Amino acid sequence: MNDWHLSETFHSTSGAVRWAAFGDSGRDPVVLLHGTPFSSYVWRAVARALSRRHQVFVWDMPGYGASEQFAGQDVSLAAQGRVFTELLTHWGLEEPLVVAHDFGGAVSLRAHLLHGARYRALALVDPVALAPWGSPFFRLVGEHPEVFEQLPPALHRALVREYVSSASSPGLHPAVLDRLTEPWLGDLGRPAFYRQIAQADQRYTDEVQDRYREIGIPTLVCWGEDDAWIPVAKGRELAARIPGARLEPIAGAGHLVQEDAPAELTAALAEFLQKPS
């Protein structure tokens, strides 16, 4: 579980981005976007499976995972949408297949609707897309990040581990939980954790949610039926707003579908990406 390594670096307008690609370059490109407070690590099994038929691109957003973290960094949805557009240009991908989870869903939607990023098809997995979003804990931290930043390291570690754990319905393997929380525990990671929550403003989805009817590409909405962060009802609402979108509920999975039901999610994505409809 510790062999996930992003070997490439792109210097974006919000800091250095670590990324990697899997599969032959001649195959149809697929880009995977992670959510918050996660990293591309959650896509490891799906990325390797999809790379049998696609060239798969993964990246850690600025402020997340192995990518750069620094004081004053802009890690908002607005910034991440711009960075994703920059990355697509850097990679030379004019119309890739895109799969986006959680916060990454909002990033992909903003890039498409506001920055002109073109996709051949879009799969959204438990995305942050419709108001209201953010748990009571998430909102509390967002209102008082300077208070939470002063927690002793042991209490901060316990808080982060409990928060990340709650994204899974059956529970995370201890090694997976360690890997997902590790980027947030150091001297740079601790303030970065609260920074990304403080900048997670709902207005960034309010700006685009009335435009989902403009999406004219094949769209799949996958949703963990046991998602305690964003209920599956939001998935039904989102699919109804996007013309022709199909909802794929995934039984036994919470918000982190990649960890809770990787085989089921991979099967749904592989079928869709092979013949988007």
PDB file of C-alpha atoms in Angstrom:
ATOM      1  CA  MET A   1       0.000   0.000   0.000  1.00  0.00           C
ATOM      2  CA  ASN A   2       3.038   2.280   0.253  1.00  0.00           C
ATOM      3  CA  ASP A   3       4.239   1.996  -3.367  1.00  0.00           C
ATOM      4  CA  TRP A   4       2.171   4.937  -4.658  1.00  0.00           C
ATOM      5  CA  HIS A   5       4.580   7.560  -5.993  1.00  0.00           C
ATOM      6  CA  LEU A   6       3.996  10.590  -8.206  1.00  0.00           C
ATOM      7  CA  SER A   7       7.198  11.039 -10.161  1.00  0.00           C
ATOM      8  CA  GLU A   8       6.491  14.207 -12.169  1.00  0.00           C
ATOM      9  CA  THR A   9       6.210  17.883 -11.193  1.00  0.00           C
ATOM     10  CA  PHE A  10       4.250  20.730 -12.769  1.00  0.00           C
ATOM     11  CA  HIS A  11       4.688  24.277 -11.493  1.00  0.00           C
ATOM     12  CA  SER A  12       1.182  25.733 -11.379  1.00  0.00           C
ATOM     13  CA  THR A  13      -0.109  29.145 -10.375  1.00  0.00           C
ATOM     14  CA  SER A  14      -0.898  27.707  -6.914  1.00  0.00           C
ATOM     15  CA  GLY A  15       2.346  25.828  -6.325  1.00  0.00           C
ATOM     16  CA  ALA A  16       4.140  22.690  -7.445  1.00  0.00           C
ATOM     17  CA  VAL A  17       1.846  19.824  -8.446  1.00  0.00           C
ATOM     18  CA  ARG A  18       2.991  16.219  -8.295  1.00  0.00           C
ATOM     19  CA  TRP A  19       1.546  13.911 -10.944  1.00  0.00           C
ATOM     20  CA  ALA A  20       2.032  10.608 -12.751  1.00  0.00           C
ATOM     21  CA  ALA A  21       0.680   8.712 -15.753  1.00  0.00           C
ATOM     22  CA  PHE A  22       0.042   4.992 -16.181  1.00  0.00           C
ATOM     23  CA  GLY A  23      -0.513   3.007 -19.366  1.00  0.00           C
ATOM     24  CA  ASP A  24       0.616   3.466 -22.959  1.00  0.00           C
ATOM     25  CA  SER A  25       0.559   6.996 -24.362  1.00  0.00           C
ATOM     26  CA  GLY A  26      -1.368   5.924 -27.474  1.00  0.00           C
ATOM     27  CA  ARG A  27      -4.437   4.913 -25.498  1.00  0.00           C
ATOM     28  CA  ASP A  28      -7.493   7.040 -24.714  1.00  0.00           C
ATOM     29  CA  PRO A  29      -6.514   9.411 -21.872  1.00  0.00           C
ATOM     30  CA  VAL A  30      -8.376   9.362 -18.569  1.00  0.00           C
ATOM     31  CA  VAL A  31      -7.758  11.964 -15.839  1.00  0.00           C
ATOM     32  CA  LEU A  32      -8.641  11.174 -12.211  1.00  0.00           C
ATOM     33  CA  LEU A  33      -9.352  13.956  -9.692  1.00  0.00           C
ATOM     34  CA  HIS A  34      -9.334  13.349  -5.942  1.00  0.00           C
ATOM     35  CA  GLY A  35     -11.342  15.107  -3.242  1.00  0.00           C
ATOM     36  CA  THR A  36     -10.715  16.658   0.142  1.00  0.00           C
ATOM     37  CA  PRO A  37      -9.018  15.889   2.493  1.00  0.00           C
ATOM     38  CA  PHE A  38      -7.581  13.115   0.318  1.00  0.00           C
ATOM     39  CA  SER A  39      -5.049  12.709  -2.483  1.00  0.00           C
ATOM     40  CA  SER A  40      -4.543  10.701  -5.669  1.00  0.00           C
ATOM     41  CA  TYR A  41      -3.680   7.730  -3.424  1.00  0.00           C
ATOM     42  CA  VAL A  42      -7.398   6.907  -3.169  1.00  0.00           C
ATOM     43  CA  TRP A  43      -7.366   6.188  -6.933  1.00  0.00           C
ATOM     44  CA  ARG A  44      -4.436   3.739  -6.861  1.00  0.00           C
ATOM     45  CA  ALA A  45      -6.429   0.533  -7.542  1.00  0.00           C
ATOM     46  CA  VAL A  46      -8.780   2.148 -10.049  1.00  0.00           C
ATOM     47  CA  ALA A  47      -5.919   3.880 -11.887  1.00  0.00           C
ATOM     48  CA  ARG A  48      -3.955   0.670 -12.318  1.00  0.00           C
ATOM     49  CA  ALA A  49      -7.023  -1.234 -13.473  1.00  0.00           C
ATOM     50  CA  LEU A  50      -8.047   1.418 -15.997  1.00  0.00           C
ATOM     51  CA  SER A  51      -4.484   1.662 -17.335  1.00  0.00           C
ATOM     52  CA  ARG A  52      -4.971  -1.732 -19.021  1.00  0.00           C
ATOM     53  CA  ARG A  53      -7.014   0.096 -21.685  1.00  0.00           C
ATOM     54  CA  HIS A  54      -6.288   3.782 -21.113  1.00  0.00           C
ATOM     55  CA  GLN A  55      -3.470   6.183 -20.381  1.00  0.00           C
ATOM     56  CA  VAL A  56      -4.391   7.312 -16.868  1.00  0.00           C
ATOM     57  CA  PHE A  57      -3.272  10.648 -15.391  1.00  0.00           C
ATOM     58  CA  VAL A  58      -3.358  11.260 -11.632  1.00  0.00           C
ATOM     59  CA  TRP A  59      -2.334  14.328  -9.640  1.00  0.00           C
ATOM     60  CA  ASP A  60      -2.337  15.754  -6.150  1.00  0.00           C
ATOM     61  CA  MET A  61      -3.939  19.183  -6.049  1.00  0.00           C
ATOM     62  CA  PRO A  62      -1.821  22.055  -4.683  1.00  0.00           C
ATOM     63  CA  GLY A  63      -1.952  21.856  -0.898  1.00  0.00           C
ATOM     64  CA  TYR A  64      -2.759  18.115  -0.911  1.00  0.00           C
ATOM     65  CA  GLY A  65      -0.832  14.847  -0.759  1.00  0.00           C
ATOM     66  CA  ALA A  66       2.666  15.121  -2.207  1.00  0.00           C
ATOM     67  CA  SER A  67       2.097  18.518  -3.827  1.00  0.00           C
ATOM     68  CA  GLU A  68       3.418  21.777  -2.418  1.00  0.00           C
ATOM     69  CA  GLN A  69       1.997  23.293   0.766  1.00  0.00           C
ATOM     70  CA  PHE A  70       2.843  26.795   1.997  1.00  0.00           C
ATOM     71  CA  ALA A  71       1.427  29.638   4.077  1.00  0.00           C
ATOM     72  CA  GLY A  72      -0.963  31.893   2.195  1.00  0.00           C
ATOM     73  CA  GLN A  73      -1.483  29.316  -0.563  1.00  0.00           C
ATOM     74  CA  ASP A  74      -4.678  29.620  -2.605  1.00  0.00           C
ATOM     75  CA  VAL A  75      -6.230  26.137  -2.527  1.00  0.00           C
ATOM     76  CA  SER A  76      -9.817  27.235  -3.157  1.00  0.00           C
ATOM     77  CA  LEU A  77     -12.114  25.628  -5.705  1.00  0.00           C
ATOM     78  CA  ALA A  78     -11.529  28.640  -7.926  1.00  0.00           C
ATOM     79  CA  ALA A  79      -7.757  28.104  -7.836  1.00  0.00           C
ATOM     80  CA  GLN A  80      -7.979  24.328  -8.338  1.00  0.00           C
ATOM     81  CA  GLY A  81     -10.234  24.790 -11.381  1.00  0.00           C
ATOM     82  CA  ARG A  82      -7.613  27.047 -12.948  1.00  0.00           C
ATOM     83  CA  VAL A  83      -4.799  24.642 -12.070  1.00  0.00           C
ATOM     84  CA  PHE A  84      -6.647  21.710 -13.630  1.00  0.00           C
ATOM     85  CA  THR A  85      -7.090  23.704 -16.834  1.00  0.00           C
ATOM     86  CA  GLU A  86      -3.355  24.509 -16.795  1.00  0.00           C
ATOM     87  CA  LEU A  87      -2.523  20.833 -16.301  1.00  0.00           C
ATOM     88  CA  LEU A  88      -4.653  19.704 -19.229  1.00  0.00           C
ATOM     89  CA  THR A  89      -2.744  22.142 -21.436  1.00  0.00           C
ATOM     90  CA  HIS A  90       0.587  20.949 -20.000  1.00  0.00           C
ATOM     91  CA  TRP A  91      -0.349  17.345 -20.745  1.00  0.00           C
ATOM     92  CA  GLY A  92      -1.605  18.235 -24.216  1.00  0.00           C
ATOM     93  CA  LEU A  93      -4.998  16.688 -23.553  1.00  0.00           C
ATOM     94  CA  GLU A  94      -7.659  18.395 -25.639  1.00  0.00           C
ATOM     95  CA  GLU A  95     -10.650  16.182 -24.849  1.00  0.00           C
ATOM     96  CA  PRO A  96      -9.862  13.518 -22.228  1.00  0.00           C
ATOM     97  CA  LEU A  97     -12.194  11.294 -20.277  1.00  0.00           C
ATOM     98  CA  VAL A  98     -12.500  12.715 -16.754  1.00  0.00           C
ATOM     99  CA  VAL A  99     -13.368  10.973 -13.479  1.00  0.00           C
ATOM    100  CA  ALA A 100     -13.723  13.201 -10.426  1.00  0.00           C
ATOM    101  CA  HIS A 101     -14.471  12.512  -6.752  1.00  0.00           C
ATOM    102  CA  ASP A 102     -15.849  14.826  -4.052  1.00  0.00           C
ATOM    103  CA  PHE A 103     -14.164  18.280  -4.191  1.00  0.00           C
ATOM    104  CA  GLY A 104     -12.564  17.170  -7.464  1.00  0.00           C
ATOM    105  CA  GLY A 105     -16.049  16.960  -8.941  1.00  0.00           C
ATOM    106  CA  ALA A 106     -16.529  20.665  -8.347  1.00  0.00           C
ATOM    107  CA  VAL A 107     -13.060  21.337  -9.776  1.00  0.00           C
ATOM    108  CA  SER A 108     -13.882  19.441 -12.983  1.00  0.00           C
ATOM    109  CA  LEU A 109     -17.269  21.136 -13.316  1.00  0.00           C
ATOM    110  CA  ARG A 110     -15.817  24.628 -12.845  1.00  0.00           C
ATOM    111  CA  ALA A 111     -12.995  23.944 -15.324  1.00  0.00           C
ATOM    112  CA  HIS A 112     -15.527  22.748 -17.903  1.00  0.00           C
ATOM    113  CA  LEU A 113     -18.178  25.436 -17.419  1.00  0.00           C
ATOM    114  CA  LEU A 114     -16.020  28.461 -16.575  1.00  0.00           C
ATOM    115  CA  HIS A 115     -12.624  27.827 -18.182  1.00  0.00           C
ATOM    116  CA  GLY A 116     -13.604  26.012 -21.359  1.00  0.00           C
ATOM    117  CA  ALA A 117     -11.949  22.687 -20.514  1.00  0.00           C
ATOM    118  CA  ARG A 118     -13.315  20.073 -22.930  1.00  0.00           C
ATOM    119  CA  TYR A 119     -13.973  16.459 -21.972  1.00  0.00           C
ATOM    120  CA  ARG A 120     -15.141  13.522 -24.066  1.00  0.00           C
ATOM    121  CA  ALA A 121     -17.100  12.212 -21.087  1.00  0.00           C
ATOM    122  CA  LEU A 122     -17.381  12.937 -17.372  1.00  0.00           C
ATOM    123  CA  ALA A 123     -17.876  10.550 -14.455  1.00  0.00           C
ATOM    124  CA  LEU A 124     -18.634  12.151 -11.093  1.00  0.00           C
ATOM    125  CA  VAL A 125     -18.174  10.093  -7.924  1.00  0.00           C
ATOM    126  CA  ASP A 126     -19.966  11.456  -4.814  1.00  0.00           C
ATOM    127  CA  PRO A 127     -19.087  14.990  -5.950  1.00  0.00           C
ATOM    128  CA  VAL A 128     -19.353  18.281  -4.125  1.00  0.00           C
ATOM    129  CA  ALA A 129     -21.727  19.905  -6.592  1.00  0.00           C
ATOM    130  CA  LEU A 130     -24.995  21.064  -5.027  1.00  0.00           C
ATOM    131  CA  ALA A 131     -25.728  23.303  -2.052  1.00  0.00           C
ATOM    132  CA  PRO A 132     -25.818  22.865   0.830  1.00  0.00           C
ATOM    133  CA  TRP A 133     -22.621  20.948   1.463  1.00  0.00           C
ATOM    134  CA  GLY A 134     -20.192  20.588   4.349  1.00  0.00           C
ATOM    135  CA  SER A 135     -20.821  18.717   7.591  1.00  0.00           C
ATOM    136  CA  PRO A 136     -21.367  20.636  10.868  1.00  0.00           C
ATOM    137  CA  PHE A 137     -17.743  19.799  11.756  1.00  0.00           C
ATOM    138  CA  PHE A 138     -16.524  21.075   8.394  1.00  0.00           C
ATOM    139  CA  ARG A 139     -18.413  24.347   8.823  1.00  0.00           C
ATOM    140  CA  LEU A 140     -17.190  24.785  12.417  1.00  0.00           C
ATOM    141  CA  VAL A 141     -13.558  24.394  11.387  1.00  0.00           C
ATOM    142  CA  GLY A 142     -14.086  26.705   8.417  1.00  0.00           C
ATOM    143  CA  GLU A 143     -15.373  29.434  10.715  1.00  0.00           C
ATOM    144  CA  HIS A 144     -12.565  29.081  13.273  1.00  0.00           C
ATOM    145  CA  PRO A 145      -9.448  27.693  11.539  1.00  0.00           C
ATOM    146  CA  GLU A 146      -7.076  29.778  13.676  1.00  0.00           C
ATOM    147  CA  VAL A 147      -8.459  28.107  16.828  1.00  0.00           C
ATOM    148  CA  PHE A 148      -8.101  24.563  15.486  1.00  0.00           C
ATOM    149  CA  GLU A 149      -4.569  25.271  14.246  1.00  0.00           C
ATOM    150  CA  GLN A 150      -3.531  25.679  17.891  1.00  0.00           C
ATOM    151  CA  LEU A 151      -4.509  22.133  18.854  1.00  0.00           C
ATOM    152  CA  PRO A 152      -1.604  20.091  20.247  1.00  0.00           C
ATOM    153  CA  PRO A 153      -0.225  17.662  17.630  1.00  0.00           C
ATOM    154  CA  ALA A 154      -1.715  14.596  19.327  1.00  0.00           C
ATOM    155  CA  LEU A 155      -5.208  16.088  19.392  1.00  0.00           C
ATOM    156  CA  HIS A 156      -4.867  17.304  15.806  1.00  0.00           C
ATOM    157  CA  ARG A 157      -3.814  13.819  14.726  1.00  0.00           C
ATOM    158  CA  ALA A 158      -6.803  12.246  16.471  1.00  0.00           C
ATOM    159  CA  LEU A 159      -9.182  14.776  14.897  1.00  0.00           C
ATOM    160  CA  VAL A 160      -7.850  14.205  11.376  1.00  0.00           C
ATOM    161  CA  ARG A 161      -7.949  10.426  11.725  1.00  0.00           C
ATOM    162  CA  GLU A 162     -11.516  10.475  13.029  1.00  0.00           C
ATOM    163  CA  TYR A 163     -12.617  12.820  10.257  1.00  0.00           C
ATOM    164  CA  VAL A 164     -11.021  10.802   7.445  1.00  0.00           C
ATOM    165  CA  SER A 165     -12.340   7.545   8.929  1.00  0.00           C
ATOM    166  CA  SER A 166     -15.898   8.849   8.786  1.00  0.00           C
ATOM    167  CA  ALA A 167     -15.725   8.938   4.971  1.00  0.00           C
ATOM    168  CA  SER A 168     -15.823   5.135   4.873  1.00  0.00           C
ATOM    169  CA  SER A 169     -18.879   3.017   5.624  1.00  0.00           C
ATOM    170  CA  PRO A 170     -17.240  -0.344   6.513  1.00  0.00           C
ATOM    171  CA  GLY A 171     -14.065   1.321   7.863  1.00  0.00           C
ATOM    172  CA  LEU A 172     -10.582   1.912   6.452  1.00  0.00           C
ATOM    173  CA  HIS A 173      -7.625  -0.451   6.640  1.00  0.00           C
ATOM    174  CA  PRO A 174      -5.188   0.993   9.235  1.00  0.00           C
ATOM    175  CA  ALA A 175      -2.418   1.348   6.652  1.00  0.00           C
ATOM    176  CA  VAL A 176      -4.746   3.236   4.312  1.00  0.00           C
ATOM    177  CA  LEU A 177      -5.821   5.547   7.117  1.00  0.00           C
ATOM    178  CA  ASP A 178      -2.151   6.203   7.948  1.00  0.00           C
ATOM    179  CA  ARG A 179      -1.381   7.069   4.325  1.00  0.00           C
ATOM    180  CA  LEU A 180      -4.373   9.388   3.935  1.00  0.00           C
ATOM    181  CA  THR A 181      -3.711  11.319   7.134  1.00  0.00           C
ATOM    182  CA  GLU A 182       0.099  11.522   6.978  1.00  0.00           C
ATOM    183  CA  PRO A 183       0.263  14.617   4.685  1.00  0.00           C
ATOM    184  CA  TRP A 184      -1.723  16.629   7.263  1.00  0.00           C
ATOM    185  CA  LEU A 185       0.371  15.875  10.355  1.00  0.00           C
ATOM    186  CA  GLY A 186       3.667  17.725   9.942  1.00  0.00           C
ATOM    187  CA  ASP A 187       4.603  21.357  10.485  1.00  0.00           C
ATOM    188  CA  LEU A 188       3.433  22.226   6.951  1.00  0.00           C
ATOM    189  CA  GLY A 189       0.553  19.762   6.842  1.00  0.00           C
ATOM    190  CA  ARG A 190      -1.191  20.816  10.037  1.00  0.00           C
ATOM    191  CA  PRO A 191      -1.955  24.408   8.923  1.00  0.00           C
ATOM    192  CA  ALA A 192      -2.584  23.152   5.376  1.00  0.00           C
ATOM    193  CA  PHE A 193      -5.380  20.921   6.676  1.00  0.00           C
ATOM    194  CA  TYR A 194      -7.251  23.858   8.200  1.00  0.00           C
ATOM    195  CA  ARG A 195      -6.388  26.139   5.275  1.00  0.00           C
ATOM    196  CA  GLN A 196      -8.149  23.925   2.746  1.00  0.00           C
ATOM    197  CA  ILE A 197     -11.275  23.780   4.915  1.00  0.00           C
ATOM    198  CA  ALA A 198     -11.257  27.552   5.544  1.00  0.00           C
ATOM    199  CA  GLN A 199     -11.150  28.194   1.784  1.00  0.00           C
ATOM    200  CA  ALA A 200     -13.892  25.691   0.887  1.00  0.00           C
ATOM    201  CA  ASP A 201     -16.559  28.298   0.178  1.00  0.00           C
ATOM    202  CA  GLN A 202     -19.943  27.115  -1.119  1.00  0.00           C
ATOM    203  CA  ARG A 203     -20.143  30.144  -3.403  1.00  0.00           C
ATOM    204  CA  TYR A 204     -17.810  28.339  -5.799  1.00  0.00           C
ATOM    205  CA  THR A 205     -20.474  25.730  -6.518  1.00  0.00           C
ATOM    206  CA  ASP A 206     -23.287  28.286  -6.313  1.00  0.00           C
ATOM    207  CA  GLU A 207     -21.623  29.983  -9.297  1.00  0.00           C
ATOM    208  CA  VAL A 208     -22.048  26.947 -11.542  1.00  0.00           C
ATOM    209  CA  GLN A 209     -24.844  24.712 -10.254  1.00  0.00           C
ATOM    210  CA  ASP A 210     -27.524  26.471 -12.314  1.00  0.00           C
ATOM    211  CA  ARG A 211     -25.427  25.784 -15.421  1.00  0.00           C
ATOM    212  CA  TYR A 212     -25.325  21.986 -15.130  1.00  0.00           C
ATOM    213  CA  ARG A 213     -28.115  21.844 -17.725  1.00  0.00           C
ATOM    214  CA  GLU A 214     -25.539  23.155 -20.227  1.00  0.00           C
ATOM    215  CA  ILE A 215     -23.384  20.040 -19.923  1.00  0.00           C
ATOM    216  CA  GLY A 216     -23.666  18.294 -23.266  1.00  0.00           C
ATOM    217  CA  ILE A 217     -21.261  15.383 -22.854  1.00  0.00           C
ATOM    218  CA  PRO A 218     -22.003  11.827 -21.646  1.00  0.00           C
ATOM    219  CA  THR A 219     -22.110  11.955 -17.842  1.00  0.00           C
ATOM    220  CA  LEU A 220     -22.186   9.205 -15.232  1.00  0.00           C
ATOM    221  CA  VAL A 221     -22.932   9.939 -11.574  1.00  0.00           C
ATOM    222  CA  CYS A 222     -21.705   7.224  -9.174  1.00  0.00           C
ATOM    223  CA  TRP A 223     -22.736   7.399  -5.526  1.00  0.00           C
ATOM    224  CA  GLY A 224     -22.100   5.321  -2.417  1.00  0.00           C
ATOM    225  CA  GLU A 225     -25.505   4.416  -1.023  1.00  0.00           C
ATOM    226  CA  ASP A 226     -24.154   4.705   2.535  1.00  0.00           C
ATOM    227  CA  ASP A 227     -22.446   8.082   2.052  1.00  0.00           C
ATOM    228  CA  ALA A 228     -22.668   9.872   5.411  1.00  0.00           C
ATOM    229  CA  TRP A 229     -20.990  13.037   4.097  1.00  0.00           C
ATOM    230  CA  ILE A 230     -23.240  13.749   1.102  1.00  0.00           C
ATOM    231  CA  PRO A 231     -26.466  11.705   0.932  1.00  0.00           C
ATOM    232  CA  VAL A 232     -27.318   9.730  -2.189  1.00  0.00           C
ATOM    233  CA  ALA A 233     -30.368  11.981  -2.640  1.00  0.00           C
ATOM    234  CA  LYS A 234     -27.901  14.633  -3.871  1.00  0.00           C
ATOM    235  CA  GLY A 235     -26.768  12.160  -6.515  1.00  0.00           C
ATOM    236  CA  ARG A 236     -30.310  11.738  -7.787  1.00  0.00           C
ATOM    237  CA  GLU A 237     -30.765  15.519  -7.853  1.00  0.00           C
ATOM    238  CA  LEU A 238     -27.487  16.068  -9.700  1.00  0.00           C
ATOM    239  CA  ALA A 239     -28.220  13.395 -12.308  1.00  0.00           C
ATOM    240  CA  ALA A 240     -31.611  15.009 -12.923  1.00  0.00           C
ATOM    241  CA  ARG A 241     -29.961  18.395 -13.566  1.00  0.00           C
ATOM    242  CA  ILE A 242     -27.484  17.142 -16.198  1.00  0.00           C
ATOM    243  CA  PRO A 243     -29.104  16.233 -19.531  1.00  0.00           C
ATOM    244  CA  GLY A 244     -28.899  12.490 -20.175  1.00  0.00           C
ATOM    245  CA  ALA A 245     -26.869  11.759 -17.019  1.00  0.00           C
ATOM    246  CA  ARG A 246     -27.168   8.298 -15.490  1.00  0.00           C
ATOM    247  CA  LEU A 247     -26.999   7.548 -11.758  1.00  0.00           C
ATOM    248  CA  GLU A 248     -25.100   4.458 -10.611  1.00  0.00           C
ATOM    249  CA  PRO A 249     -25.736   3.764  -6.885  1.00  0.00           C
ATOM    250  CA  ILE A 250     -23.074   1.582  -5.260  1.00  0.00           C
ATOM    251  CA  ALA A 251     -24.281  -0.585  -2.390  1.00  0.00           C
ATOM    252  CA  GLY A 252     -22.270  -0.902   0.804  1.00  0.00           C
ATOM    253  CA  ALA A 253     -20.088   2.122   0.032  1.00  0.00           C
ATOM    254  CA  GLY A 254     -19.739   5.372   1.931  1.00  0.00           C
ATOM    255  CA  HIS A 255     -18.237   8.597   0.627  1.00  0.00           C
ATOM    256  CA  LEU A 256     -14.877   6.982  -0.140  1.00  0.00           C
ATOM    257  CA  VAL A 257     -16.260   4.597  -2.740  1.00  0.00           C
ATOM    258  CA  GLN A 258     -12.737   3.909  -4.044  1.00  0.00           C
ATOM    259  CA  GLU A 259     -11.856   2.290  -0.713  1.00  0.00           C
ATOM    260  CA  ASP A 260     -15.236   0.775   0.192  1.00  0.00           C
ATOM    261  CA  ALA A 261     -16.161  -0.829  -3.143  1.00  0.00           C
ATOM    262  CA  PRO A 262     -13.220  -0.568  -5.551  1.00  0.00           C
ATOM    263  CA  ALA A 263     -14.251  -3.507  -7.731  1.00  0.00           C
ATOM    264  CA  GLU A 264     -17.814  -2.267  -8.189  1.00  0.00           C
ATOM    265  CA  LEU A 265     -16.680   1.293  -8.893  1.00  0.00           C
ATOM    266  CA  THR A 266     -13.995   0.181 -11.352  1.00  0.00           C
ATOM    267  CA  ALA A 267     -16.490  -1.996 -13.229  1.00  0.00           C
ATOM    268  CA  ALA A 268     -18.952   0.886 -13.550  1.00  0.00           C
ATOM    269  CA  LEU A 269     -16.250   3.314 -14.682  1.00  0.00           C
ATOM    270  CA  ALA A 270     -14.611   0.890 -17.123  1.00  0.00           C
ATOM    271  CA  GLU A 271     -17.931   0.161 -18.822  1.00  0.00           C
ATOM    272  CA  PHE A 272     -18.797   3.855 -19.074  1.00  0.00           C
ATOM    273  CA  LEU A 273     -15.377   4.993 -20.280  1.00  0.00           C
ATOM    274  CA  GLN A 274     -15.213   2.285 -22.924  1.00  0.00           C
ATOM    275  CA  LYS A 275     -18.526   3.384 -24.474  1.00  0.00           C
ATOM    276  CA  PRO A 276     -19.667   6.656 -22.910  1.00  0.00           C
ATOM    277  CA  SER A 277     -23.422   7.089 -23.127  1.00  0.00           C
TER     278      SER A 277
END
